[in-house]
Amino acid sequence: MGSIKVCGHAEIEMVPDTATITIRAEAVDDWTGDAVTKMSILVNKVIDKLRNEHSILMKDIKTGTLSVSTDKEYSNGRTIIHGQKAEESIILTLHNIDKIAPVFNTLSAIDGIEISTPSLSSSKAQDYLDKARKAAVKDAMHKAKIYAEAAGKELGDIISISDIQNEACALPMRSGIQYIPDNPKVSVSIEMEFRI
């Protein structure tokens, strides 16, 4: 008695309801303390605008680690020092994606910050992932049945099912959730082995 191995794939679009935006504040000054003070003013300005103009709760605004470094560049074999640089990130979570444009408009008026492209996701991501897993199993079973029939064999019991964490099936698809700003999807790849 032999066996047959097949890969199953599924990709399901999510309806996003959550967005994550990273805001990076940066300030440069001759002195480290002054750079940190300027950067802190920027961070507080961002937080105040988010809370007062968009009613964002503090639990949805997370500040990252403060970093301080020398702001320098290399030109014609020389090191040019511009001063001390202070940086800090703010991670913003929006539970209403309709707020993305208004928040961007507000933040883009603040000099000295960088704003990332939003990462879209869903609070029901696990449900979408489970649905994709079931669809991937159906895809694998369908392929196995076709191959078995073509080989004149009867498809037997399942020997194994495993997630594929590499490109064993020669497709650029991995198990897990992939967030693409304008089109979030859940992709799953599995491998199944059947007796024949």
XYZ file of C-alpha atoms in Angstrom:
196
model
C 0.000 0.000 0.000
C 1.365 3.401 -0.988
C 0.597 6.993 -0.174
C 0.025 10.306 -1.902
C 1.129 13.753 -0.707
C -0.551 16.958 -1.814
C -0.493 20.622 -0.852
C -3.587 22.632 -0.097
C -3.838 26.411 -0.286
C -6.384 29.020 0.687
C -6.368 32.798 0.730
C -9.274 34.731 2.218
C -9.818 38.486 2.228
C -10.470 40.030 5.600
C -12.838 42.914 6.218
C -10.539 45.217 8.209
C -11.801 46.972 11.328
C -8.495 47.930 12.979
C -5.526 50.036 11.853
C -2.088 50.415 13.421
C -0.040 53.530 12.672
C 3.514 54.237 13.828
C 4.455 57.865 14.415
C 8.135 58.696 14.920
C 9.156 61.956 16.578
C 12.712 63.250 16.099
C 14.591 66.321 17.302
C 18.213 67.470 16.933
C 20.014 69.982 19.143
C 23.538 70.809 20.271
C 22.870 69.271 23.665
C 21.318 65.892 24.443
C 18.993 67.298 27.115
C 17.668 69.974 24.753
C 17.106 67.401 21.984
C 15.148 65.195 24.416
C 13.078 68.199 25.558
C 12.221 69.161 21.960
C 11.343 65.563 21.113
C 9.134 65.263 24.240
C 7.257 68.415 23.218
C 6.577 66.819 19.822
C 5.362 63.560 21.395
C 3.055 65.431 23.783
C 1.702 67.522 20.896
C 0.873 64.359 18.928
C -0.810 62.722 21.937
C -2.798 65.867 22.789
C -4.101 66.174 19.231
C -5.055 62.497 19.083
C -6.919 62.691 22.396
C -8.545 66.123 22.009
C -9.351 66.177 18.279
C -10.104 62.501 17.691
C -11.095 61.176 21.155
C -8.417 58.470 21.068
C -8.083 56.673 24.408
C -4.664 56.486 26.080
C -4.818 52.674 26.026
C -4.645 52.904 22.218
C -1.563 55.167 22.260
C 1.684 53.400 23.183
C 5.040 55.156 23.319
C 8.179 53.281 22.391
C 11.699 53.371 23.778
C 13.520 56.711 23.753
C 16.805 56.620 21.851
C 19.546 59.240 21.793
C 22.428 59.296 19.303
C 24.852 61.636 17.591
C 23.400 63.061 14.388
C 26.253 62.849 11.888
C 27.060 62.304 8.255
C 30.138 61.313 6.292
C 31.283 63.560 3.440
C 34.551 63.425 1.499
C 36.194 61.239 4.121
C 35.180 63.564 6.978
C 32.632 63.104 9.745
C 30.291 66.060 10.124
C 28.420 66.220 13.430
C 25.123 68.124 13.394
C 24.306 67.644 17.063
C 22.529 65.196 19.334
C 19.405 63.427 18.093
C 16.523 62.161 20.230
C 13.875 59.809 18.806
C 10.743 58.140 20.110
C 7.944 56.167 18.456
C 4.231 56.222 19.146
C 2.137 53.195 18.189
C -1.450 54.209 17.519
C -4.297 51.697 17.274
C -7.516 52.820 15.606
C -10.601 50.670 16.159
C -12.504 52.599 13.500
C -10.740 52.670 10.116
C -12.875 55.647 9.039
C -10.647 57.705 11.343
C -7.496 57.011 9.302
C -7.837 59.988 6.925
C -8.814 62.556 9.599
C -5.973 61.400 11.866
C -3.476 61.610 8.973
C -4.666 65.126 8.148
C -4.143 66.209 11.751
C -0.733 64.592 12.148
C 0.612 65.766 8.781
C 0.346 69.358 10.030
C 2.971 68.640 12.738
C 6.579 69.270 11.678
C 9.276 66.905 12.947
C 7.400 63.600 12.800
C 7.173 60.680 10.374
C 3.938 58.734 9.894
C 3.865 55.144 8.647
C 1.395 53.657 6.210
C -1.416 52.074 8.271
C -1.333 48.311 8.796
C -4.892 47.013 8.517
C -6.177 44.014 10.425
C -9.343 42.589 11.887
C -10.430 41.891 15.442
C -11.816 38.635 13.984
C -8.489 37.598 12.419
C -8.559 34.209 14.165
C -11.988 33.432 12.668
C -10.660 34.249 9.187
C -7.598 32.091 9.806
C -9.744 29.138 10.891
C -11.886 29.543 7.778
C -8.754 29.578 5.577
C -7.434 26.426 7.284
C -10.675 24.563 6.526
C -10.570 25.763 2.912
C -6.933 24.616 2.560
C -7.884 21.119 3.800
C -10.744 20.952 1.274
C -8.345 22.039 -1.483
C -5.843 19.307 -0.555
C -8.544 16.625 -0.330
C -9.904 17.613 -3.736
C -6.445 17.365 -5.316
C -5.737 14.026 -3.661
C -9.007 12.589 -4.926
C -8.298 13.717 -8.484
C -4.760 12.262 -8.401
C -5.925 8.973 -6.912
C -8.665 8.594 -9.546
C -6.206 9.437 -12.328
C -3.858 6.747 -11.003
C -6.678 4.208 -10.761
C -6.449 4.061 -6.970
C -8.923 4.548 -4.170
C -8.179 7.362 -1.769
C -7.673 6.015 1.748
C -7.331 7.440 5.238
C -5.389 10.586 6.086
C -1.883 9.780 7.313
C -0.819 13.309 8.247
C -1.700 17.009 7.978
C 0.907 19.713 8.528
C 1.264 23.461 8.126
C 3.860 24.520 5.592
C 6.268 27.121 6.938
C 8.416 27.218 3.815
C 8.008 27.024 0.053
C 7.802 23.243 -0.158
C 4.884 23.565 -2.557
C 6.753 26.025 -4.794
C 4.314 28.835 -4.052
C 5.165 32.070 -2.214
C 2.457 31.421 0.376
C 2.964 30.832 4.079
C 0.643 29.910 6.889
C -0.260 32.976 8.907
C -1.866 36.349 8.614
C -0.511 38.871 6.137
C -1.578 42.474 6.489
C -1.470 44.461 3.253
C -2.624 48.081 3.706
C -5.269 48.129 0.983
C -6.156 44.442 0.926
C -5.569 42.427 4.131
C -5.629 38.678 3.546
C -5.215 35.453 5.455
C -3.087 32.854 3.633
C -2.664 29.211 4.617
C -0.618 26.428 3.045
C -0.779 22.828 4.273
C 0.514 19.428 3.266
C -1.606 16.281 3.549
C -0.674 12.648 3.050
C -3.221 9.937 2.250
C -3.066 6.161 1.913
C -3.849 4.816 -1.526
